[in-house]
């Protein structure tokens, strides 16, 4: 397997290659889509997809369109999340948010464009393998996994609960629902899709799903912690937003100490479920450790 930086370099080298050609009469759409995709980001989701595919012995070049599709979906969600109607943020990835540069109308369309491009790219890949039914089925499963975890029972459902959840009515169950769907689903999708593309068996799929769920929920809990304690310059976005917006996250429901303890418990649980893969899974256990101490 390659290192995180090597997978990320591959992603960055092809960052906008899969965005379909756009007529110049709608040129600003491409400019706006590219702006947010290129503006920065850890590339965690596409790296996870490539690494999972590699881990299960698949061809990462065939997984690349799916990795980029996922980054496009993630980027659309950030553009829409920053809109005045949602979090109303002017800073993302350390740079002005899409709507502050291009206006709300184009920001909405750029988000729509990125989401639709992902569906177009992935269905195009499925069709490409029409003469190899078994491979085509792997690709179709991966595309379905990504679209459903980004969808109404996944990220969009989680975001809806978050948008509607008020400080006074926050319960541990509501916070858990938001963490699992708004955030963990989009970190579980790349792991499962990468494995599906490689034709991994059910045992590997189940264990890695559990790993991805745990690092996904841990990722959001740390995001909640950083919203209270983090450094806005390092994170590249404004902090204290949840409180300002009257939102209650893991930290305000359970307290800071419990949040840190749960972050550590989930990280250990993620690593223990993949321990039986031995050193083959070193990439994933090292990543879980790095994510536990990330500062942005
Ligand atoms: C608008 C349907 C819709 C969903 C929005 C992304 C999202 C759902 C909400 C953003 C709120 C937020 C900050 C959630 C925390 C988890 C998260 C998605 C953080 C951003 O992901 P990173 O840290 O970002 O991987 P980079 O910029 O590094 O790619």
PDB file of C-alpha atoms and ligand atoms in Angstrom:
ATOM      1  CA  UNK A   1       0.000   0.000   0.000  1.00  0.00           C
ATOM      2  CA  UNK A   2       1.037   3.635  -0.504  1.00  0.00           C
ATOM      3  CA  UNK A   3       1.266   6.370   2.126  1.00  0.00           C
ATOM      4  CA  UNK A   4      -1.493   8.915   2.817  1.00  0.00           C
ATOM      5  CA  UNK A   5       0.550  11.596   1.033  1.00  0.00           C
ATOM      6  CA  UNK A   6       1.030   9.409  -2.055  1.00  0.00           C
ATOM      7  CA  UNK A   7      -2.702   8.710  -2.372  1.00  0.00           C
ATOM      8  CA  UNK A   8      -3.420  12.422  -1.797  1.00  0.00           C
ATOM      9  CA  UNK A   9      -0.930  13.426  -4.492  1.00  0.00           C
ATOM     10  CA  UNK A  10      -2.696  11.133  -6.941  1.00  0.00           C
ATOM     11  CA  UNK A  11      -6.033  12.720  -6.021  1.00  0.00           C
ATOM     12  CA  UNK A  12      -4.638  16.241  -6.337  1.00  0.00           C
ATOM     13  CA  UNK A  13      -3.037  15.440  -9.700  1.00  0.00           C
ATOM     14  CA  UNK A  14      -6.498  14.601 -11.124  1.00  0.00           C
ATOM     15  CA  UNK A  15      -8.578  16.948  -8.998  1.00  0.00           C
ATOM     16  CA  UNK A  16     -10.780  18.532 -11.674  1.00  0.00           C
ATOM     17  CA  UNK A  17     -10.230  16.018 -14.499  1.00  0.00           C
ATOM     18  CA  UNK A  18     -13.589  14.333 -14.051  1.00  0.00           C
ATOM     19  CA  UNK A  19     -15.767  17.460 -14.020  1.00  0.00           C
ATOM     20  CA  UNK A  20     -17.687  17.252 -17.312  1.00  0.00           C
ATOM     21  CA  UNK A  21     -16.999  19.859 -20.011  1.00  0.00           C
ATOM     22  CA  UNK A  22     -19.284  22.883 -19.557  1.00  0.00           C
ATOM     23  CA  UNK A  23     -20.368  25.250 -22.341  1.00  0.00           C
ATOM     24  CA  UNK A  24     -18.675  28.634 -21.989  1.00  0.00           C
ATOM     25  CA  UNK A  25     -22.082  30.339 -21.749  1.00  0.00           C
ATOM     26  CA  UNK A  26     -22.199  28.683 -18.312  1.00  0.00           C
ATOM     27  CA  UNK A  27     -18.451  29.205 -17.761  1.00  0.00           C
ATOM     28  CA  UNK A  28     -18.842  30.731 -14.325  1.00  0.00           C
ATOM     29  CA  UNK A  29     -20.297  27.425 -13.156  1.00  0.00           C
ATOM     30  CA  UNK A  30     -17.044  25.600 -13.845  1.00  0.00           C
ATOM     31  CA  UNK A  31     -15.044  28.441 -12.268  1.00  0.00           C
ATOM     32  CA  UNK A  32     -17.145  28.250  -9.135  1.00  0.00           C
ATOM     33  CA  UNK A  33     -17.042  24.425  -8.930  1.00  0.00           C
ATOM     34  CA  UNK A  34     -13.275  24.392  -9.461  1.00  0.00           C
ATOM     35  CA  UNK A  35     -12.733  27.173  -6.929  1.00  0.00           C
ATOM     36  CA  UNK A  36     -14.141  25.136  -4.063  1.00  0.00           C
ATOM     37  CA  UNK A  37     -12.628  21.812  -5.143  1.00  0.00           C
ATOM     38  CA  UNK A  38      -9.148  23.342  -5.520  1.00  0.00           C
ATOM     39  CA  UNK A  39      -9.207  25.679  -2.543  1.00  0.00           C
ATOM     40  CA  UNK A  40      -7.756  23.095  -0.152  1.00  0.00           C
ATOM     41  CA  UNK A  41      -8.827  20.229   2.048  1.00  0.00           C
ATOM     42  CA  UNK A  42      -7.375  17.108   3.555  1.00  0.00           C
ATOM     43  CA  UNK A  43      -8.734  14.817   0.792  1.00  0.00           C
ATOM     44  CA  UNK A  44      -9.530  12.291   3.509  1.00  0.00           C
ATOM     45  CA  UNK A  45     -12.502  10.713   1.731  1.00  0.00           C
ATOM     46  CA  UNK A  46     -10.860  10.054  -1.657  1.00  0.00           C
ATOM     47  CA  UNK A  47      -7.702   8.808   0.074  1.00  0.00           C
ATOM     48  CA  UNK A  48      -9.794   6.386   2.142  1.00  0.00           C
ATOM     49  CA  UNK A  49     -11.436   5.067  -1.021  1.00  0.00           C
ATOM     50  CA  UNK A  50      -8.145   4.480  -2.822  1.00  0.00           C
ATOM     51  CA  UNK A  51      -6.537   2.921   0.258  1.00  0.00           C
ATOM     52  CA  UNK A  52      -9.492   0.561   0.825  1.00  0.00           C
ATOM     53  CA  UNK A  53      -9.382  -0.536  -2.816  1.00  0.00           C
ATOM     54  CA  UNK A  54      -5.612  -1.092  -2.588  1.00  0.00           C
ATOM     55  CA  UNK A  55      -5.984  -2.955   0.726  1.00  0.00           C
ATOM     56  CA  UNK A  56      -8.339  -5.464  -0.916  1.00  0.00           C
ATOM     57  CA  UNK A  57      -6.048  -5.925  -3.935  1.00  0.00           C
ATOM     58  CA  UNK A  58      -7.969  -3.727  -6.402  1.00  0.00           C
ATOM     59  CA  UNK A  59      -6.725  -1.391  -9.120  1.00  0.00           C
ATOM     60  CA  UNK A  60      -6.610   2.125  -7.691  1.00  0.00           C
ATOM     61  CA  UNK A  61      -6.605   3.768 -11.116  1.00  0.00           C
ATOM     62  CA  UNK A  62     -10.043   2.242 -11.766  1.00  0.00           C
ATOM     63  CA  UNK A  63     -11.140   3.552  -8.370  1.00  0.00           C
ATOM     64  CA  UNK A  64      -9.941   7.104  -9.063  1.00  0.00           C
ATOM     65  CA  UNK A  65     -13.212   8.367 -10.691  1.00  0.00           C
ATOM     66  CA  UNK A  66     -15.094   7.212  -7.577  1.00  0.00           C
ATOM     67  CA  UNK A  67     -12.552   8.862  -5.275  1.00  0.00           C
ATOM     68  CA  UNK A  68     -12.957  12.175  -7.106  1.00  0.00           C
ATOM     69  CA  UNK A  69     -16.752  11.803  -7.235  1.00  0.00           C
ATOM     70  CA  UNK A  70     -16.753  11.527  -3.486  1.00  0.00           C
ATOM     71  CA  UNK A  71     -14.591  14.623  -3.101  1.00  0.00           C
ATOM     72  CA  UNK A  72     -17.035  16.476  -5.397  1.00  0.00           C
ATOM     73  CA  UNK A  73     -19.967  15.379  -3.210  1.00  0.00           C
ATOM     74  CA  UNK A  74     -18.096  16.401  -0.055  1.00  0.00           C
ATOM     75  CA  UNK A  75     -17.260  19.780  -1.605  1.00  0.00           C
ATOM     76  CA  UNK A  76     -20.888  20.388  -2.657  1.00  0.00           C
ATOM     77  CA  UNK A  77     -21.971  19.672   0.923  1.00  0.00           C
ATOM     78  CA  UNK A  78     -19.474  22.227   2.260  1.00  0.00           C
ATOM     79  CA  UNK A  79     -20.614  24.890  -0.255  1.00  0.00           C
ATOM     80  CA  UNK A  80     -24.275  24.385   0.684  1.00  0.00           C
ATOM     81  CA  UNK A  81     -23.514  24.116   4.404  1.00  0.00           C
ATOM     82  CA  UNK A  82     -21.810  27.535   4.289  1.00  0.00           C
ATOM     83  CA  UNK A  83     -24.775  29.306   2.635  1.00  0.00           C
ATOM     84  CA  UNK A  84     -26.629  32.028   4.573  1.00  0.00           C
ATOM     85  CA  UNK A  85     -29.677  29.722   4.790  1.00  0.00           C
ATOM     86  CA  UNK A  86     -27.575  27.111   6.621  1.00  0.00           C
ATOM     87  CA  UNK A  87     -24.440  27.932   8.652  1.00  0.00           C
ATOM     88  CA  UNK A  88     -23.879  31.345   7.053  1.00  0.00           C
ATOM     89  CA  UNK A  89     -20.099  31.108   7.015  1.00  0.00           C
ATOM     90  CA  UNK A  90     -17.662  33.354   5.188  1.00  0.00           C
ATOM     91  CA  UNK A  91     -14.561  31.212   5.676  1.00  0.00           C
ATOM     92  CA  UNK A  92     -13.869  27.616   4.575  1.00  0.00           C
ATOM     93  CA  UNK A  93     -10.584  25.805   4.069  1.00  0.00           C
ATOM     94  CA  UNK A  94      -8.972  29.102   5.099  1.00  0.00           C
ATOM     95  CA  UNK A  95     -10.448  30.980   2.121  1.00  0.00           C
ATOM     96  CA  UNK A  96     -13.652  32.982   1.416  1.00  0.00           C
ATOM     97  CA  UNK A  97     -16.640  30.670   1.013  1.00  0.00           C
ATOM     98  CA  UNK A  98     -18.048  30.029  -2.454  1.00  0.00           C
ATOM     99  CA  UNK A  99     -21.100  32.289  -2.109  1.00  0.00           C
ATOM    100  CA  UNK A 100     -19.025  35.219  -0.841  1.00  0.00           C
ATOM    101  CA  UNK A 101     -16.967  35.010  -4.055  1.00  0.00           C
ATOM    102  CA  UNK A 102     -19.580  33.989  -6.654  1.00  0.00           C
ATOM    103  CA  UNK A 103     -22.903  34.961  -5.023  1.00  0.00           C
ATOM    104  CA  UNK A 104     -25.557  32.698  -3.558  1.00  0.00           C
ATOM    105  CA  UNK A 105     -27.178  31.800  -6.875  1.00  0.00           C
ATOM    106  CA  UNK A 106     -23.976  30.475  -8.427  1.00  0.00           C
ATOM    107  CA  UNK A 107     -22.899  28.790  -5.157  1.00  0.00           C
ATOM    108  CA  UNK A 108     -26.150  26.819  -5.077  1.00  0.00           C
ATOM    109  CA  UNK A 109     -25.689  25.833  -8.717  1.00  0.00           C
ATOM    110  CA  UNK A 110     -22.022  24.914  -8.193  1.00  0.00           C
ATOM    111  CA  UNK A 111     -23.085  22.595  -5.345  1.00  0.00           C
ATOM    112  CA  UNK A 112     -25.806  21.089  -7.525  1.00  0.00           C
ATOM    113  CA  UNK A 113     -23.284  20.769 -10.347  1.00  0.00           C
ATOM    114  CA  UNK A 114     -20.768  18.901  -8.197  1.00  0.00           C
ATOM    115  CA  UNK A 115     -23.384  16.484  -6.870  1.00  0.00           C
ATOM    116  CA  UNK A 116     -24.791  15.807 -10.314  1.00  0.00           C
ATOM    117  CA  UNK A 117     -21.315  15.422 -11.811  1.00  0.00           C
ATOM    118  CA  UNK A 118     -20.568  12.694  -9.276  1.00  0.00           C
ATOM    119  CA  UNK A 119     -23.659  10.733 -10.354  1.00  0.00           C
ATOM    120  CA  UNK A 120     -22.794  11.280 -14.020  1.00  0.00           C
ATOM    121  CA  UNK A 121     -19.177  10.160 -13.557  1.00  0.00           C
ATOM    122  CA  UNK A 122     -20.031   7.034 -11.574  1.00  0.00           C
ATOM    123  CA  UNK A 123     -22.890   5.870 -13.804  1.00  0.00           C
ATOM    124  CA  UNK A 124     -20.567   6.448 -16.784  1.00  0.00           C
ATOM    125  CA  UNK A 125     -18.011   4.134 -15.140  1.00  0.00           C
ATOM    126  CA  UNK A 126     -20.662   1.457 -14.588  1.00  0.00           C
ATOM    127  CA  UNK A 127     -21.623   1.581 -18.279  1.00  0.00           C
ATOM    128  CA  UNK A 128     -17.950   1.354 -19.276  1.00  0.00           C
ATOM    129  CA  UNK A 129     -17.835  -2.226 -17.930  1.00  0.00           C
ATOM    130  CA  UNK A 130     -21.028  -3.443 -19.667  1.00  0.00           C
ATOM    131  CA  UNK A 131     -19.190  -6.323 -21.298  1.00  0.00           C
ATOM    132  CA  UNK A 132     -17.852  -7.615 -17.960  1.00  0.00           C
ATOM    133  CA  UNK A 133     -21.010  -8.164 -15.849  1.00  0.00           C
ATOM    134  CA  UNK A 134     -19.180  -9.128 -12.657  1.00  0.00           C
ATOM    135  CA  UNK A 135     -16.992  -6.017 -12.744  1.00  0.00           C
ATOM    136  CA  UNK A 136     -19.964  -3.894 -13.758  1.00  0.00           C
ATOM    137  CA  UNK A 137     -21.841  -5.128 -10.681  1.00  0.00           C
ATOM    138  CA  UNK A 138     -18.911  -4.150  -8.418  1.00  0.00           C
ATOM    139  CA  UNK A 139     -18.954  -0.671  -9.898  1.00  0.00           C
ATOM    140  CA  UNK A 140     -22.741  -0.379  -9.586  1.00  0.00           C
ATOM    141  CA  UNK A 141     -22.556  -1.424  -5.905  1.00  0.00           C
ATOM    142  CA  UNK A 142     -19.856   1.183  -5.250  1.00  0.00           C
ATOM    143  CA  UNK A 143     -21.866   3.937  -6.964  1.00  0.00           C
ATOM    144  CA  UNK A 144     -25.014   2.979  -5.043  1.00  0.00           C
ATOM    145  CA  UNK A 145     -23.090   2.928  -1.752  1.00  0.00           C
ATOM    146  CA  UNK A 146     -21.759   6.446  -2.323  1.00  0.00           C
ATOM    147  CA  UNK A 147     -25.061   7.953  -3.478  1.00  0.00           C
ATOM    148  CA  UNK A 148     -27.101   6.344  -0.703  1.00  0.00           C
ATOM    149  CA  UNK A 149     -24.742   7.320   2.125  1.00  0.00           C
ATOM    150  CA  UNK A 150     -24.674  10.875   0.748  1.00  0.00           C
ATOM    151  CA  UNK A 151     -28.460  10.817   0.446  1.00  0.00           C
ATOM    152  CA  UNK A 152     -31.655  11.203   2.418  1.00  0.00           C
ATOM    153  CA  UNK A 153     -30.914   8.279   4.756  1.00  0.00           C
ATOM    154  CA  UNK A 154     -27.313   9.452   5.067  1.00  0.00           C
ATOM    155  CA  UNK A 155     -25.633  12.862   4.969  1.00  0.00           C
ATOM    156  CA  UNK A 156     -28.667  14.859   3.801  1.00  0.00           C
ATOM    157  CA  UNK A 157     -30.833  13.269   6.526  1.00  0.00           C
ATOM    158  CA  UNK A 158     -28.176  14.023   9.148  1.00  0.00           C
ATOM    159  CA  UNK A 159     -27.825  17.599   7.963  1.00  0.00           C
ATOM    160  CA  UNK A 160     -31.611  18.045   8.149  1.00  0.00           C
ATOM    161  CA  UNK A 161     -31.668  16.869  11.769  1.00  0.00           C
ATOM    162  CA  UNK A 162     -28.779  19.243  12.481  1.00  0.00           C
ATOM    163  CA  UNK A 163     -30.425  22.238  10.807  1.00  0.00           C
ATOM    164  CA  UNK A 164     -33.678  21.635  12.689  1.00  0.00           C
ATOM    165  CA  UNK A 165     -32.183  20.631  16.064  1.00  0.00           C
ATOM    166  CA  UNK A 166     -32.317  23.384  18.683  1.00  0.00           C
ATOM    167  CA  UNK A 167     -30.156  23.805  21.754  1.00  0.00           C
ATOM    168  CA  UNK A 168     -33.008  23.133  24.209  1.00  0.00           C
ATOM    169  CA  UNK A 169     -34.190  19.921  22.619  1.00  0.00           C
ATOM    170  CA  UNK A 170     -30.826  18.249  22.030  1.00  0.00           C
ATOM    171  CA  UNK A 171     -30.739  14.688  23.363  1.00  0.00           C
ATOM    172  CA  UNK A 172     -27.954  12.099  23.211  1.00  0.00           C
ATOM    173  CA  UNK A 173     -30.051  10.216  20.576  1.00  0.00           C
ATOM    174  CA  UNK A 174     -30.382  13.299  18.363  1.00  0.00           C
ATOM    175  CA  UNK A 175     -26.663  14.069  18.609  1.00  0.00           C
ATOM    176  CA  UNK A 176     -25.816  10.425  17.800  1.00  0.00           C
ATOM    177  CA  UNK A 177     -28.103  10.502  14.740  1.00  0.00           C
ATOM    178  CA  UNK A 178     -26.452  13.701  13.487  1.00  0.00           C
ATOM    179  CA  UNK A 179     -22.893  12.403  14.020  1.00  0.00           C
ATOM    180  CA  UNK A 180     -23.628   9.082  12.313  1.00  0.00           C
ATOM    181  CA  UNK A 181     -25.408  10.485   9.296  1.00  0.00           C
ATOM    182  CA  UNK A 182     -24.109  14.008   8.708  1.00  0.00           C
ATOM    183  CA  UNK A 183     -20.487  12.937   9.011  1.00  0.00           C
ATOM    184  CA  UNK A 184     -19.772   9.211   9.554  1.00  0.00           C
ATOM    185  CA  UNK A 185     -21.768   8.074   6.507  1.00  0.00           C
ATOM    186  CA  UNK A 186     -19.544  10.071   4.168  1.00  0.00           C
ATOM    187  CA  UNK A 187     -16.459   8.481   5.743  1.00  0.00           C
ATOM    188  CA  UNK A 188     -17.947   4.971   5.667  1.00  0.00           C
ATOM    189  CA  UNK A 189     -18.933   5.284   1.987  1.00  0.00           C
ATOM    190  CA  UNK A 190     -15.359   5.514   0.643  1.00  0.00           C
ATOM    191  CA  UNK A 191     -14.141   2.538   2.654  1.00  0.00           C
ATOM    192  CA  UNK A 192     -17.041   0.336   1.565  1.00  0.00           C
ATOM    193  CA  UNK A 193     -17.003   1.564  -2.037  1.00  0.00           C
ATOM    194  CA  UNK A 194     -13.230   1.024  -2.354  1.00  0.00           C
ATOM    195  CA  UNK A 195     -13.599  -2.516  -1.015  1.00  0.00           C
ATOM    196  CA  UNK A 196     -16.566  -3.210  -3.298  1.00  0.00           C
ATOM    197  CA  UNK A 197     -14.608  -2.089  -6.360  1.00  0.00           C
ATOM    198  CA  UNK A 198     -11.868  -4.530  -5.404  1.00  0.00           C
ATOM    199  CA  UNK A 199     -14.359  -7.369  -4.820  1.00  0.00           C
ATOM    200  CA  UNK A 200     -13.553  -7.766  -1.102  1.00  0.00           C
ATOM    201  CA  UNK A 201     -15.311 -10.561   0.818  1.00  0.00           C
ATOM    202  CA  UNK A 202     -18.114  -9.984   3.357  1.00  0.00           C
ATOM    203  CA  UNK A 203     -15.861 -10.508   6.392  1.00  0.00           C
ATOM    204  CA  UNK A 204     -13.469  -7.766   5.294  1.00  0.00           C
ATOM    205  CA  UNK A 205     -16.406  -5.546   4.334  1.00  0.00           C
ATOM    206  CA  UNK A 206     -18.045  -5.968   7.761  1.00  0.00           C
ATOM    207  CA  UNK A 207     -14.872  -5.334   9.767  1.00  0.00           C
ATOM    208  CA  UNK A 208     -13.860  -2.338   7.707  1.00  0.00           C
ATOM    209  CA  UNK A 209     -17.407  -0.922   7.915  1.00  0.00           C
ATOM    210  CA  UNK A 210     -17.160  -1.057  11.688  1.00  0.00           C
ATOM    211  CA  UNK A 211     -13.722   0.627  11.522  1.00  0.00           C
ATOM    212  CA  UNK A 212     -15.051   3.367   9.236  1.00  0.00           C
ATOM    213  CA  UNK A 213     -18.121   3.970  11.388  1.00  0.00           C
ATOM    214  CA  UNK A 214     -15.944   4.411  14.481  1.00  0.00           C
ATOM    215  CA  UNK A 215     -13.436   6.792  12.893  1.00  0.00           C
ATOM    216  CA  UNK A 216     -16.360   8.640  11.282  1.00  0.00           C
ATOM    217  CA  UNK A 217     -18.187   9.285  14.553  1.00  0.00           C
ATOM    218  CA  UNK A 218     -14.847  10.082  16.246  1.00  0.00           C
ATOM    219  CA  UNK A 219     -14.149  12.585  13.450  1.00  0.00           C
ATOM    220  CA  UNK A 220     -17.380  14.480  14.193  1.00  0.00           C
ATOM    221  CA  UNK A 221     -16.857  14.381  17.974  1.00  0.00           C
ATOM    222  CA  UNK A 222     -13.427  15.939  17.478  1.00  0.00           C
ATOM    223  CA  UNK A 223     -15.032  18.489  15.138  1.00  0.00           C
ATOM    224  CA  UNK A 224     -17.421  19.356  17.984  1.00  0.00           C
ATOM    225  CA  UNK A 225     -14.488  19.608  20.416  1.00  0.00           C
ATOM    226  CA  UNK A 226     -12.575  21.847  17.979  1.00  0.00           C
ATOM    227  CA  UNK A 227     -15.661  24.040  17.578  1.00  0.00           C
ATOM    228  CA  UNK A 228     -15.346  24.781  21.303  1.00  0.00           C
ATOM    229  CA  UNK A 229     -11.588  24.638  21.822  1.00  0.00           C
ATOM    230  CA  UNK A 230      -9.993  24.881  18.385  1.00  0.00           C
ATOM    231  CA  UNK A 231      -7.872  27.492  16.658  1.00  0.00           C
ATOM    232  CA  UNK A 232      -9.833  29.211  13.847  1.00  0.00           C
ATOM    233  CA  UNK A 233      -6.661  29.982  11.883  1.00  0.00           C
ATOM    234  CA  UNK A 234      -5.491  26.352  11.934  1.00  0.00           C
ATOM    235  CA  UNK A 235      -8.974  24.970  11.178  1.00  0.00           C
ATOM    236  CA  UNK A 236      -9.562  27.448   8.367  1.00  0.00           C
ATOM    237  CA  UNK A 237     -13.136  28.264   9.427  1.00  0.00           C
ATOM    238  CA  UNK A 238     -14.838  30.189  12.194  1.00  0.00           C
ATOM    239  CA  UNK A 239     -15.161  28.423  15.571  1.00  0.00           C
ATOM    240  CA  UNK A 240     -17.955  28.614  18.175  1.00  0.00           C
ATOM    241  CA  UNK A 241     -20.490  28.371  15.334  1.00  0.00           C
ATOM    242  CA  UNK A 242     -22.705  25.720  16.928  1.00  0.00           C
ATOM    243  CA  UNK A 243     -23.237  27.850  20.021  1.00  0.00           C
ATOM    244  CA  UNK A 244     -23.835  30.999  17.936  1.00  0.00           C
ATOM    245  CA  UNK A 245     -26.451  29.164  15.886  1.00  0.00           C
ATOM    246  CA  UNK A 246     -28.177  27.738  18.987  1.00  0.00           C
ATOM    247  CA  UNK A 247     -27.016  24.207  18.143  1.00  0.00           C
ATOM    248  CA  UNK A 248     -26.085  21.615  20.688  1.00  0.00           C
ATOM    249  CA  UNK A 249     -23.397  19.108  19.725  1.00  0.00           C
ATOM    250  CA  UNK A 250     -21.662  16.186  21.514  1.00  0.00           C
ATOM    251  CA  UNK A 251     -19.702  18.520  23.787  1.00  0.00           C
ATOM    252  CA  UNK A 252     -22.664  20.421  25.165  1.00  0.00           C
ATOM    253  CA  UNK A 253     -24.804  17.295  25.657  1.00  0.00           C
ATOM    254  CA  UNK A 254     -22.086  15.158  27.285  1.00  0.00           C
ATOM    255  CA  UNK A 255     -19.409  17.646  28.374  1.00  0.00           C
ATOM    256  CA  UNK A 256     -15.831  18.105  27.213  1.00  0.00           C
ATOM    257  CA  UNK A 257     -14.285  15.332  29.328  1.00  0.00           C
ATOM    258  CA  UNK A 258     -16.791  12.737  28.070  1.00  0.00           C
ATOM    259  CA  UNK A 259     -16.227  13.918  24.500  1.00  0.00           C
ATOM    260  CA  UNK A 260     -12.469  13.352  24.786  1.00  0.00           C
ATOM    261  CA  UNK A 261     -13.063   9.928  26.389  1.00  0.00           C
ATOM    262  CA  UNK A 262     -15.482   8.871  23.628  1.00  0.00           C
ATOM    263  CA  UNK A 263     -13.055  10.069  20.963  1.00  0.00           C
ATOM    264  CA  UNK A 264     -10.381   7.833  22.476  1.00  0.00           C
ATOM    265  CA  UNK A 265     -12.750   4.866  22.940  1.00  0.00           C
ATOM    266  CA  UNK A 266     -13.890   5.006  19.310  1.00  0.00           C
ATOM    267  CA  UNK A 267     -10.304   5.269  18.040  1.00  0.00           C
ATOM    268  CA  UNK A 268      -9.295   2.178  20.059  1.00  0.00           C
ATOM    269  CA  UNK A 269     -12.396   0.301  18.923  1.00  0.00           C
ATOM    270  CA  UNK A 270     -11.660   1.131  15.266  1.00  0.00           C
ATOM    271  CA  UNK A 271      -8.129  -0.218  15.612  1.00  0.00           C
ATOM    272  CA  UNK A 272      -9.112  -3.367  17.508  1.00  0.00           C
ATOM    273  CA  UNK A 273     -11.681  -4.456  14.915  1.00  0.00           C
ATOM    274  CA  UNK A 274      -9.010  -4.508  12.182  1.00  0.00           C
ATOM    275  CA  UNK A 275      -6.238  -5.930  14.390  1.00  0.00           C
ATOM    276  CA  UNK A 276      -6.653  -9.405  12.905  1.00  0.00           C
ATOM    277  CA  UNK A 277      -5.475  -8.095   9.514  1.00  0.00           C
ATOM    278  CA  UNK A 278      -2.079  -7.521  11.188  1.00  0.00           C
ATOM    279  CA  UNK A 279       0.446  -5.295   9.495  1.00  0.00           C
ATOM    280  CA  UNK A 280      -1.615  -5.298   6.264  1.00  0.00           C
ATOM    281  CA  UNK A 281      -3.923  -2.836   8.019  1.00  0.00           C
ATOM    282  CA  UNK A 282      -1.148  -0.586   9.381  1.00  0.00           C
ATOM    283  CA  UNK A 283      -2.272   2.254   7.096  1.00  0.00           C
ATOM    284  CA  UNK A 284      -5.720   2.269   8.688  1.00  0.00           C
ATOM    285  CA  UNK A 285      -4.613   1.982  12.317  1.00  0.00           C
ATOM    286  CA  UNK A 286      -2.031   4.753  11.846  1.00  0.00           C
ATOM    287  CA  UNK A 287      -4.733   6.911  10.232  1.00  0.00           C
ATOM    288  CA  UNK A 288      -7.088   6.373  13.186  1.00  0.00           C
ATOM    289  CA  UNK A 289      -4.299   7.550  15.527  1.00  0.00           C
ATOM    290  CA  UNK A 290      -3.551  10.609  13.380  1.00  0.00           C
ATOM    291  CA  UNK A 291      -7.219  11.585  13.198  1.00  0.00           C
ATOM    292  CA  UNK A 292      -7.528  11.395  16.992  1.00  0.00           C
ATOM    293  CA  UNK A 293      -4.940  14.142  17.433  1.00  0.00           C
ATOM    294  CA  UNK A 294      -5.699  16.289  14.385  1.00  0.00           C
ATOM    295  CA  UNK A 295      -5.890  20.038  15.052  1.00  0.00           C
ATOM    296  CA  UNK A 296      -7.891  20.898  11.905  1.00  0.00           C
TER     297      UNK A 296
HETATM  298  C1  LIG B   1     -25.516  20.534   2.847  1.00  0.00           C
HETATM  299  C2  LIG B   1     -26.499  18.225   2.486  1.00  0.00           C
HETATM  300  C3  LIG B   1     -25.537  19.096   3.163  1.00  0.00           C
HETATM  301  C4  LIG B   1     -24.710  18.539   4.059  1.00  0.00           C
HETATM  302  C5  LIG B   1     -23.682  19.270   4.778  1.00  0.00           C
HETATM  303  C6  LIG B   1     -20.521  18.788   5.393  1.00  0.00           C
HETATM  304  C7  LIG B   1     -21.740  18.984   6.159  1.00  0.00           C
HETATM  305  C8  LIG B   1     -22.999  18.320   5.716  1.00  0.00           C
HETATM  306  C9  LIG B   1     -21.737  19.818   7.148  1.00  0.00           C
HETATM  307  C10 LIG B   1     -20.523  20.562   7.498  1.00  0.00           C
HETATM  308  C11 LIG B   1     -20.510  20.742   8.938  1.00  0.00           C
HETATM  309  C12 LIG B   1     -19.273  20.151   9.426  1.00  0.00           C
HETATM  310  C13 LIG B   1     -18.123  21.063   9.548  1.00  0.00           C
HETATM  311  C14 LIG B   1     -19.237  18.874   9.757  1.00  0.00           C
HETATM  312  C15 LIG B   1     -18.052  18.267  10.330  1.00  0.00           C
HETATM  313  C16 LIG B   1     -17.558  17.153   9.554  1.00  0.00           C
HETATM  314  C17 LIG B   1     -17.046  17.644   8.319  1.00  0.00           C
HETATM  315  C18 LIG B   1     -17.808  17.238   7.140  1.00  0.00           C
HETATM  316  C19 LIG B   1     -15.959  18.397   8.291  1.00  0.00           C
HETATM  317  C20 LIG B   1     -15.325  18.854   7.084  1.00  0.00           C
HETATM  318  O1  LIG B   1     -14.600  17.797   6.558  1.00  0.00           O
HETATM  319  P1  LIG B   1     -13.031  17.865   6.460  1.00  0.00           P
HETATM  320  O2  LIG B   1     -12.457  18.310   7.774  1.00  0.00           O
HETATM  321  O3  LIG B   1     -12.893  19.033   5.416  1.00  0.00           O
HETATM  322  O4  LIG B   1     -12.530  16.574   5.910  1.00  0.00           O
HETATM  323  P2  LIG B   1     -11.742  19.305   4.358  1.00  0.00           P
HETATM  324  O5  LIG B   1     -11.897  20.771   4.051  1.00  0.00           O
HETATM  325  O6  LIG B   1     -10.416  18.973   4.954  1.00  0.00           O
HETATM  326  O7  LIG B   1     -12.069  18.453   3.167  1.00  0.00           O
END
